[in-house]
Short mmCIF file of C-alpha atoms in Angstrom, two decimals:
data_model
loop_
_atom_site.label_atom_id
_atom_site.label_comp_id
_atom_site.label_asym_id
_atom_site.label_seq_id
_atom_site.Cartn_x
_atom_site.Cartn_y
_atom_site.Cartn_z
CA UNK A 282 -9.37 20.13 42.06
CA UNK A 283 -12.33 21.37 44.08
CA UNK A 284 -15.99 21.58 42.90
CA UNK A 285 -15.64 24.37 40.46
CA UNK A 286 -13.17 22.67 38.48
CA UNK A 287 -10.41 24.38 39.40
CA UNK A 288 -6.96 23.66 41.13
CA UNK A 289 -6.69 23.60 45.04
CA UNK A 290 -3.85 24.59 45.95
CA UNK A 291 -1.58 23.60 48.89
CA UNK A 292 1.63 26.38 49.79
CA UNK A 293 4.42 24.51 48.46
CA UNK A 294 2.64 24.00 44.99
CA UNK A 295 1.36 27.11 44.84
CA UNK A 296 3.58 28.86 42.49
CA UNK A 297 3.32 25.47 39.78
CA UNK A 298 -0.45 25.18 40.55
CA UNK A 299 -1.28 28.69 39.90
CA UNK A 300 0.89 28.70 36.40
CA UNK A 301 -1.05 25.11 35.23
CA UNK A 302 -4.87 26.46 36.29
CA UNK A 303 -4.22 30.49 35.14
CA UNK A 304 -1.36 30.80 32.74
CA UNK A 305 -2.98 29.84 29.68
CA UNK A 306 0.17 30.52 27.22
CA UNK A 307 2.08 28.15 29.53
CA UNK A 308 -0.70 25.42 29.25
CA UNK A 309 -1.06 25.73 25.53
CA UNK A 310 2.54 25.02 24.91
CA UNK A 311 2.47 22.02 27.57
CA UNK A 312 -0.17 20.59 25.41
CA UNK A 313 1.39 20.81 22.42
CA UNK A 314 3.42 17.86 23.01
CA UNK A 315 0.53 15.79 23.93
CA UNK A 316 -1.15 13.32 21.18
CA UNK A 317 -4.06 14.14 20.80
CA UNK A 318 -6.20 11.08 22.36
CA UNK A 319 -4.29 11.90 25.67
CA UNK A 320 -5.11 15.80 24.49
CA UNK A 321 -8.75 15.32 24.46
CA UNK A 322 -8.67 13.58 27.88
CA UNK A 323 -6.70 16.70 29.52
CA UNK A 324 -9.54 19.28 27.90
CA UNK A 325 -11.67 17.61 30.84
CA UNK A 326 -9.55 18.84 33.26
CA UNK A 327 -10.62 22.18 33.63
CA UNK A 328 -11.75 24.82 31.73
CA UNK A 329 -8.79 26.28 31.26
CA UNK A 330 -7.40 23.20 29.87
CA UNK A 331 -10.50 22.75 27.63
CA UNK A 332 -9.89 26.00 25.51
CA UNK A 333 -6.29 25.36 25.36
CA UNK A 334 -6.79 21.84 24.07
CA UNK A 335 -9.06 23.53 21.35
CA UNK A 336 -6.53 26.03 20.02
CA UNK A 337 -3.78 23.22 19.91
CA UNK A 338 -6.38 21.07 18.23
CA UNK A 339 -6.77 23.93 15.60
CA UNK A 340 -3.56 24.21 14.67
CA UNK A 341 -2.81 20.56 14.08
CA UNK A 342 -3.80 20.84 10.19
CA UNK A 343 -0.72 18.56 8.75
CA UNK A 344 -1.60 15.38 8.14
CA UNK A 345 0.30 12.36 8.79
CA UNK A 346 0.37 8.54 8.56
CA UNK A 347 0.85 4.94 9.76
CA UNK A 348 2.69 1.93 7.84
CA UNK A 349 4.16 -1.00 8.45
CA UNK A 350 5.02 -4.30 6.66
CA UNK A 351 5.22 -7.78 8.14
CA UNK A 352 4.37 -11.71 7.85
CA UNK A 353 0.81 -13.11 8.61
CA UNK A 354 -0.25 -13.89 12.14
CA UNK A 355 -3.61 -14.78 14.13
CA UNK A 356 -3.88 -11.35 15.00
CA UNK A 357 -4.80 -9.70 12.09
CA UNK A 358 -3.50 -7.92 9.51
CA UNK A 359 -0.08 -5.84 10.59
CA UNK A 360 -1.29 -2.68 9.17
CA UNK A 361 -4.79 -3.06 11.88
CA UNK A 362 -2.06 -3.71 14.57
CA UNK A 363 0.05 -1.33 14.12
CA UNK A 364 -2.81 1.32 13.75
CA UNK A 365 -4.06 0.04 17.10
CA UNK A 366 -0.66 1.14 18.50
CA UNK A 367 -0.06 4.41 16.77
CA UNK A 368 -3.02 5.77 17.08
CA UNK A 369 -2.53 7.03 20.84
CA UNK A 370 0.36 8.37 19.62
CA UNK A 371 -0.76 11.17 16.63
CA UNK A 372 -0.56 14.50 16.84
CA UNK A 373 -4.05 15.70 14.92
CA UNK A 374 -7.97 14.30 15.20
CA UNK A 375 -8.46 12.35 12.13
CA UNK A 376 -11.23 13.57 10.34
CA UNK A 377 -10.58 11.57 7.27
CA UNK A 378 -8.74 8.31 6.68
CA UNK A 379 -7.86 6.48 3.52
CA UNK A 380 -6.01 2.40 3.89
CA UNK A 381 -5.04 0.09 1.28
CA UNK A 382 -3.93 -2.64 2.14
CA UNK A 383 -2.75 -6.37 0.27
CA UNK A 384 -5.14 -8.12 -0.37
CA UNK A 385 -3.87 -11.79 0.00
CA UNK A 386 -3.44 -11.34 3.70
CA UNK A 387 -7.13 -9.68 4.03
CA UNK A 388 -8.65 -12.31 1.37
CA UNK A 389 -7.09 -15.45 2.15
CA UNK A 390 -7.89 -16.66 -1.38
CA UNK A 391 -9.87 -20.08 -1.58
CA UNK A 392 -13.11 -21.49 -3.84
CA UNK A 393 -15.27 -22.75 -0.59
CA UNK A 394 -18.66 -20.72 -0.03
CA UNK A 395 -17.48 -21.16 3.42
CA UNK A 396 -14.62 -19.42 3.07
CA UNK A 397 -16.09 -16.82 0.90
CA UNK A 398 -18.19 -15.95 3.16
CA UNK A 399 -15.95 -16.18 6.13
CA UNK A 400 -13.90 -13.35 3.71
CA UNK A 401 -16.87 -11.11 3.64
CA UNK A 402 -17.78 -11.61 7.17
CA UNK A 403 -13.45 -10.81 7.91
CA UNK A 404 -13.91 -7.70 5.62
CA UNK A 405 -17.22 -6.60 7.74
CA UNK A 406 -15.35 -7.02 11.20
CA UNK A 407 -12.28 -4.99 9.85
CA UNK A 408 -14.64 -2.14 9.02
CA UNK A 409 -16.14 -2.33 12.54
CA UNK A 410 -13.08 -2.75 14.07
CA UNK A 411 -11.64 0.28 12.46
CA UNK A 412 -14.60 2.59 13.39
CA UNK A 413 -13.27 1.94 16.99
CA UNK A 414 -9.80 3.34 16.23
CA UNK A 415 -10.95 6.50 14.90
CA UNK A 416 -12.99 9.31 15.96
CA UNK A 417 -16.83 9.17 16.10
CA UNK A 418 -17.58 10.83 12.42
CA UNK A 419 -14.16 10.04 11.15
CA UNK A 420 -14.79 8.84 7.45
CA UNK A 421 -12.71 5.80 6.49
CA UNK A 422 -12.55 4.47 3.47
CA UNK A 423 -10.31 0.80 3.30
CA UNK A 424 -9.27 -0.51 0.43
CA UNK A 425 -7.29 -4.08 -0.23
CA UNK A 426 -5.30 -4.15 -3.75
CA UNK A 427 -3.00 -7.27 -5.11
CA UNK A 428 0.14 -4.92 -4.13
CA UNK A 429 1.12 -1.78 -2.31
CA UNK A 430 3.62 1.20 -2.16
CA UNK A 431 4.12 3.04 1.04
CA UNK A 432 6.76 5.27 2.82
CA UNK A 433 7.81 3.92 6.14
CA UNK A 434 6.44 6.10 8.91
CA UNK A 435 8.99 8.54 11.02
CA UNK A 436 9.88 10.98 8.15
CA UNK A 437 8.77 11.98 4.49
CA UNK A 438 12.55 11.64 3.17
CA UNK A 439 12.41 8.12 4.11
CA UNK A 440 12.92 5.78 0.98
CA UNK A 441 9.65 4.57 -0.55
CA UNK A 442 8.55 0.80 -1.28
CA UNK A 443 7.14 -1.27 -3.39
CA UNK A 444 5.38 -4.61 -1.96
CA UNK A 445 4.41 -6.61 -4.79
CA UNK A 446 4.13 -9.39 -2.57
CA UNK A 447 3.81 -9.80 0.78
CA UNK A 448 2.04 -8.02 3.99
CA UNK A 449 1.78 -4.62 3.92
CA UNK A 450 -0.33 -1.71 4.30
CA UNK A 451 -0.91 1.80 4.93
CA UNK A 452 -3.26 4.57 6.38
CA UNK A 453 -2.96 8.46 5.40
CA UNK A 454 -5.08 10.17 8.41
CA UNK A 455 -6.21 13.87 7.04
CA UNK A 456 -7.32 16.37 9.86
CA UNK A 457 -9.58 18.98 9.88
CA UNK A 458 -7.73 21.53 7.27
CA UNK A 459 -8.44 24.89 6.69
CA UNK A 460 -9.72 26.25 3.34
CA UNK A 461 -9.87 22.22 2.18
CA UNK A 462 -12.49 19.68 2.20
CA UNK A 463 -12.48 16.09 1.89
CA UNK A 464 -15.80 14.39 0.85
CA UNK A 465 -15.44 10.28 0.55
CA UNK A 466 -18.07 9.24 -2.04
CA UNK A 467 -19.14 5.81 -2.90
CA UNK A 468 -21.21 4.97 -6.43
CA UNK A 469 -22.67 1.42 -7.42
CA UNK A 470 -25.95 0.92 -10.01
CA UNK A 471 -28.17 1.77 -7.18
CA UNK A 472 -27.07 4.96 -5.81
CA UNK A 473 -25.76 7.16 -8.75
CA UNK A 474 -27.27 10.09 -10.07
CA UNK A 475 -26.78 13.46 -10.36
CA UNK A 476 -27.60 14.02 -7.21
CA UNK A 477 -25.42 12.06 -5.48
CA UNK A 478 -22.72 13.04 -7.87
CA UNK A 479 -23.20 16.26 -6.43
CA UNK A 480 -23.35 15.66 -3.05
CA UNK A 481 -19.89 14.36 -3.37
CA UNK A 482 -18.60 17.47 -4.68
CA UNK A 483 -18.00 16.25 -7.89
CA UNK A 484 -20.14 17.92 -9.94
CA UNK A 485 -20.80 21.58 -9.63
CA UNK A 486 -18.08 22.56 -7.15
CA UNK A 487 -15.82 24.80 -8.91
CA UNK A 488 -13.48 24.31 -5.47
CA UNK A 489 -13.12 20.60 -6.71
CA UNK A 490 -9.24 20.40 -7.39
CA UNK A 491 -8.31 16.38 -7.30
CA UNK A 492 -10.46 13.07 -7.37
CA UNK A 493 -8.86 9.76 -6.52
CA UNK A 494 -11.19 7.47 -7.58
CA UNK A 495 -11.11 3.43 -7.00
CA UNK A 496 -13.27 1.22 -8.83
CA UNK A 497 -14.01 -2.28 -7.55
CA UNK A 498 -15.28 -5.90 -9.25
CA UNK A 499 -14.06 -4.01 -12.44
CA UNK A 500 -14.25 -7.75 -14.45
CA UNK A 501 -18.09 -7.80 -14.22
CA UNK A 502 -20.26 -7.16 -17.05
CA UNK A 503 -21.56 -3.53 -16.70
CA UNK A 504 -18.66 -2.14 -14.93
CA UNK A 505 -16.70 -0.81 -17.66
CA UNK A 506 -19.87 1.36 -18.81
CA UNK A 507 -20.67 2.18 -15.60
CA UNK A 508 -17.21 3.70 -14.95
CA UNK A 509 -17.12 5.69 -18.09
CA UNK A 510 -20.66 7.47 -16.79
CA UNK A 511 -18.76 8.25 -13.83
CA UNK A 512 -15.49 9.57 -15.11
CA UNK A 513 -17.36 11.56 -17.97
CA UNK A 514 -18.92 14.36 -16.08
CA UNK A 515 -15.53 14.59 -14.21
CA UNK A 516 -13.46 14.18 -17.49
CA UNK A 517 -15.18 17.84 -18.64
CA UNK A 518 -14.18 19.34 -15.57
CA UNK A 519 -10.43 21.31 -14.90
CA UNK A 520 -9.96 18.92 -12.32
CA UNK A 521 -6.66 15.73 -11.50
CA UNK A 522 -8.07 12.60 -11.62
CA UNK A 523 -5.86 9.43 -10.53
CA UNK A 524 -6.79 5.98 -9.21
CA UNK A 525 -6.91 2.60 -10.08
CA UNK A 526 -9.24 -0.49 -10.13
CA UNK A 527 -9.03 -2.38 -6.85
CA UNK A 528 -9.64 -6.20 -5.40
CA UNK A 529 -12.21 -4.95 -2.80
CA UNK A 530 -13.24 -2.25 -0.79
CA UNK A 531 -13.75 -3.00 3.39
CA UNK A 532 -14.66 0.02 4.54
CA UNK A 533 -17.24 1.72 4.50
CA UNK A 534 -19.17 -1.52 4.18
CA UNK A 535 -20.63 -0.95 0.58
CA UNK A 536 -24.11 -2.45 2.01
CA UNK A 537 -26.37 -0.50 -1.12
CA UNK A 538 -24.59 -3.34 -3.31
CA UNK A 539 -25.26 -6.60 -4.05
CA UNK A 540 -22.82 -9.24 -3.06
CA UNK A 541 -20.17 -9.53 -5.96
CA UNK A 542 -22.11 -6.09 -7.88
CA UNK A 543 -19.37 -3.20 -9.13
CA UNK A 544 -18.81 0.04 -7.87
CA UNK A 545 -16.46 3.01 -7.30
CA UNK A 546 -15.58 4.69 -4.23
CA UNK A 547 -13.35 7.52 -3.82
CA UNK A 548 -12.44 10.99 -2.59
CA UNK A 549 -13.10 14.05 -3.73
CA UNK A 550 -10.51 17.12 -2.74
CA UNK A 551 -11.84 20.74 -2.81
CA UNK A 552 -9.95 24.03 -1.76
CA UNK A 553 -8.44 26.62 -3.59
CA UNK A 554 -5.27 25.53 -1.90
CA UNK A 555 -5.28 22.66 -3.50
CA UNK A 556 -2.47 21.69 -6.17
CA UNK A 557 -2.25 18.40 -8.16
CA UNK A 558 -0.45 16.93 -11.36
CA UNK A 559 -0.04 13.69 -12.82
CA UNK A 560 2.19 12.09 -15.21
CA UNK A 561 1.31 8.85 -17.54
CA UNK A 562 3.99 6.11 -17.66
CA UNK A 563 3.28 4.05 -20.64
CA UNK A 564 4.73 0.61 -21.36
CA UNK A 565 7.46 2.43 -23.18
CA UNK A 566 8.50 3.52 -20.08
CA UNK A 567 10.79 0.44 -19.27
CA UNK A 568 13.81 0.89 -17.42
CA UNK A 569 15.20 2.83 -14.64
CA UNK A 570 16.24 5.98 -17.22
CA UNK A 571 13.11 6.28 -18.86
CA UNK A 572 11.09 6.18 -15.48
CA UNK A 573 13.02 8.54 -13.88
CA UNK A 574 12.71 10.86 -17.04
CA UNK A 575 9.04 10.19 -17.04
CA UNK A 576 8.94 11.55 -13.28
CA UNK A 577 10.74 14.60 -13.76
CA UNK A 578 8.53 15.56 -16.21
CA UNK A 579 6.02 16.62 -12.76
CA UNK A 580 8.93 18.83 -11.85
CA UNK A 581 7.01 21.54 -14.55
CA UNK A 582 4.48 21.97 -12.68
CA UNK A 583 6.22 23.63 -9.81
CA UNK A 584 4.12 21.73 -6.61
CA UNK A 585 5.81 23.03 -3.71
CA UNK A 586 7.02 19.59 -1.86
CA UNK A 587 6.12 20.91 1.34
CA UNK A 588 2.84 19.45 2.47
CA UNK A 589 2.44 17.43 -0.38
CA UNK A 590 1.86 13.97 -0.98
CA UNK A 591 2.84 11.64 -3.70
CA UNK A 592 0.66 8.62 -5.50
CA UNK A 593 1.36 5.65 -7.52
CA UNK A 594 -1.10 3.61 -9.43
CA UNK A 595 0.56 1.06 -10.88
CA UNK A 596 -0.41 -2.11 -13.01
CA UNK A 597 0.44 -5.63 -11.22
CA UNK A 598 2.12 -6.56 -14.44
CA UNK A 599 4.77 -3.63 -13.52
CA UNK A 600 7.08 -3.82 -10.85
CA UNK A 601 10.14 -6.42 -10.58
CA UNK A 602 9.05 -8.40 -13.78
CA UNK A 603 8.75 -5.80 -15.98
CA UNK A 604 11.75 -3.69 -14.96
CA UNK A 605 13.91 -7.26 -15.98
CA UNK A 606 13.77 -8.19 -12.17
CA UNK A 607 15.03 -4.78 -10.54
CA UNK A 608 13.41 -4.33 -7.67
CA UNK A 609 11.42 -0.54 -6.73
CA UNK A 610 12.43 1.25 -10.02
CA UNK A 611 9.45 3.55 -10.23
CA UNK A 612 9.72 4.56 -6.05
CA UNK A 613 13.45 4.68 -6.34
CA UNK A 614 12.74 6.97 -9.65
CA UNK A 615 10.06 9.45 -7.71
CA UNK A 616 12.50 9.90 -4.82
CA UNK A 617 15.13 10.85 -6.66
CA UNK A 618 13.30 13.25 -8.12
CA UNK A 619 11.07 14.33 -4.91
CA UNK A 620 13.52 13.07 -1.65
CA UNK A 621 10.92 14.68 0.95
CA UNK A 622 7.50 13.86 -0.46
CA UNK A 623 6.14 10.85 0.86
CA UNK A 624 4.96 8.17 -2.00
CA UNK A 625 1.63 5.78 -1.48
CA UNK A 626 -0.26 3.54 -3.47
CA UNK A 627 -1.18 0.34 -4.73
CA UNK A 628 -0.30 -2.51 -7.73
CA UNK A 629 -4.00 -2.77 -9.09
CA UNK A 630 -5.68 -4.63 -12.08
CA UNK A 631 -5.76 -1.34 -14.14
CA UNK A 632 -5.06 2.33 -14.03
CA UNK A 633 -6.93 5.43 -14.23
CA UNK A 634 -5.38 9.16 -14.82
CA UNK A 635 -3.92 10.99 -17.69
CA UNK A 636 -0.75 13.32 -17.95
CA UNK A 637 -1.84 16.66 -16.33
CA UNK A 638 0.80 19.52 -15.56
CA UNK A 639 -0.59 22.97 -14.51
CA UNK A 640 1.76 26.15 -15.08
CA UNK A 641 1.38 29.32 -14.93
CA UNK A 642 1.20 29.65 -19.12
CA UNK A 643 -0.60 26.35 -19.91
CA UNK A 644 -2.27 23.11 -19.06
CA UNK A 645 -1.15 19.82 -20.67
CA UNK A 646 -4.20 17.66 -19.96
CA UNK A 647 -5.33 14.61 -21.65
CA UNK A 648 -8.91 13.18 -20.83
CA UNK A 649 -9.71 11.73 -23.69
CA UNK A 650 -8.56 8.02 -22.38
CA UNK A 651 -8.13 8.13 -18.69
CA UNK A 652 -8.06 4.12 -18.03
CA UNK A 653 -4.95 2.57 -18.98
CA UNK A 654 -3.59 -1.01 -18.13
CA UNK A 655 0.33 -2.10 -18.04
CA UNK A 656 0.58 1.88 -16.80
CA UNK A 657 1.52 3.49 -13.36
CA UNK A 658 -0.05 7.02 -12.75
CA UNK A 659 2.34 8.92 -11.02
CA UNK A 660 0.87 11.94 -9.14
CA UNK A 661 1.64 14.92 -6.75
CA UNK A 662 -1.20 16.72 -4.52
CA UNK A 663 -0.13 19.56 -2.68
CA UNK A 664 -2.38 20.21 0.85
CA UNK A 665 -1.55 24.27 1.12
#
């Protein structure tokens, strides 16, 4: 390359050289099947190279994820590992990213104020550490919960899992989409308002389609009323709400708060693209039949599976005990009913969401009672 940035080039490369430093249609589909860390290093090339790296860039709009299960070790959580790995390996720049993760790996319970704080201080150094993974202005919000459900990486159609115990963890990473915004919010007693509530999108956004919303230190006095003050101006809106009340959150590092004070965090989904429903499965809903019947019942609303994602918020007293020790009955029961939309979530200490199917002649909401416990919220969100 000389001094103008562009290819010298000797006689018996000319032909190749010429293609890779004029052809720009050839260049763009080279890069195509380049992740996009090793992307962003080729736009430096030339500039050539630069603009094609951009129009790839723009048309990586699917998101994707990372997930992986394991047993403890020195290095960390598997779920930080394996995101260390995979990372180079993505095809889209992550604009957004939300993790959950188990919580007895990250929080190594024990009742020493050394230890606690030796947690916090763990928590603190996962945040930073994941801020290095990630894009500069990549918003990441980490979560740990007593359990989680993930689909193993490689392929949508793979079967979905429940990890009641054990390592485990996952991380959906949401690109720059057209016609679709993500906004991460993050509430405790000092910071909400109106204002902020609208800042998130939450509140005067008539593009606001789905809120997942995580609530965290739920047991403290306060946090039930403060909860309700956030899921009442939502509540009035035509919008899916699903989440769950969580152990912690990691990242962002909720610094506004006191040390042990409640909270919610969240995300807040906006685009006219947009598609969500939810179904409520009660604790009558208690073996594999009625949970697969419960599960179908989504099916009405007609969400194309095609760039959609599914989400389960279940109670830790579900799972394996409660389904008279058969394992996965509520993952097994959404695949069955959806084989090629990927299923995520967590086993929390209660449940938030409401049955909610959109069609074209009605819409069978419920928001009168959105926080449930001994419940999973099952829930579909289409991406366009």
């Amino acid at each position: 390359m000389d001094g103008s940035g562009e290819f010298s080039i000797s006689a018996p490369e000319s032909k190749a050289g010429y293609i890779l430093s004029n052809v720009a249609e050839v260049v763009e589909k080279i890069l195509t099947f380049v992740p996009t860390k090793s992307l962003l290093r080729t736009a430096c090339v030339c500039r050539l190279w630069r603009d094609c790296a951009r129009r790839v860039l723009r048309t990586q709009q699917k998101m994707t994820w990372v997930s992986n299960t394991g047993s403890s070790s020195s290095d960390g959580h598997v779920l930080f590992r394996t995101l260390a790995e995979q990372v180079e390996n993505v095809y889209l720049l992550p604009r957004t990213v939300l993790l959950m993760a188990d919580s007895d790996t990250l929080n190594r319970p024990d009742g020493t104020y050394k230890q606690k704080k030796a947690r916090k201080m763990c928590c603190a150094g996962a945040a930073a550490e994941l801020n290095k993974l990630f894009p500069k202005g990549c918003d990441v919000l980490g979560i740990a919960a007593p359990g989680i459900v993930l689909t193993p990486m490689g392929s949508s159609s793979k079967h979905p899992q429940e990890h009641q115990e054990g390592e485990a963890g996952f991380a959906l990473l949401f690109p720059n989409m057209d016609g679709i915004k993500i906004r991460p919010f993050h509430f405790c007693k000092q910071s909400f308002n109106t204002a902020t509530l609208e800042e998130a999108g939450l509140i005067n956004n008539p593009d606001l389609r789905v809120v997942l919303l995580f609530g965290y230190e739920a047991f403290k006095a306060g946090a039930a009323r403060f909860l309700n003050n956030v899921l009442q101006p939502l509540a009035q809106a035509n919008v899916l709400i699903a989440g769950g009340h969580v152990e912690n959150v990691f990242s962002p590092p909720t610094e506004c708060c006191n040390e042990g004070s409640y909270g919610v965090v969240g995300l807040a989904l906006s685009g006219q693209k947009i598609q969500g429903a939810s179904v409520l499965l009660d604790q009558d809903v208690s073996s594999e039949k009625s949970a697969e019947a419960a599960v179908q019942r989504l099916k009405s609303a007609s969400i194309p599976e095609r760039n959609t994602l599914g989400f389960m918020f279940a109670c830790v007293g579900r799972g394996l005990n409660y389904y008279n020790n058969k394992h996965n009955v509520e993952a097994d029961a959404f695949r069955k009913v959806f084989p090629s939309v990927p299923l995520f979530g967590f086993f929390g200490n209660g449940e938030i969401g409401c049955d909610r199917i959109v069609t074209e002649n009605y819409v069978l909401t419920d928001t009168d009672n959105l926080q449930h416990g001994y419940t999973t919220v099952m829930t579909l969100v289409h991406l366009g």
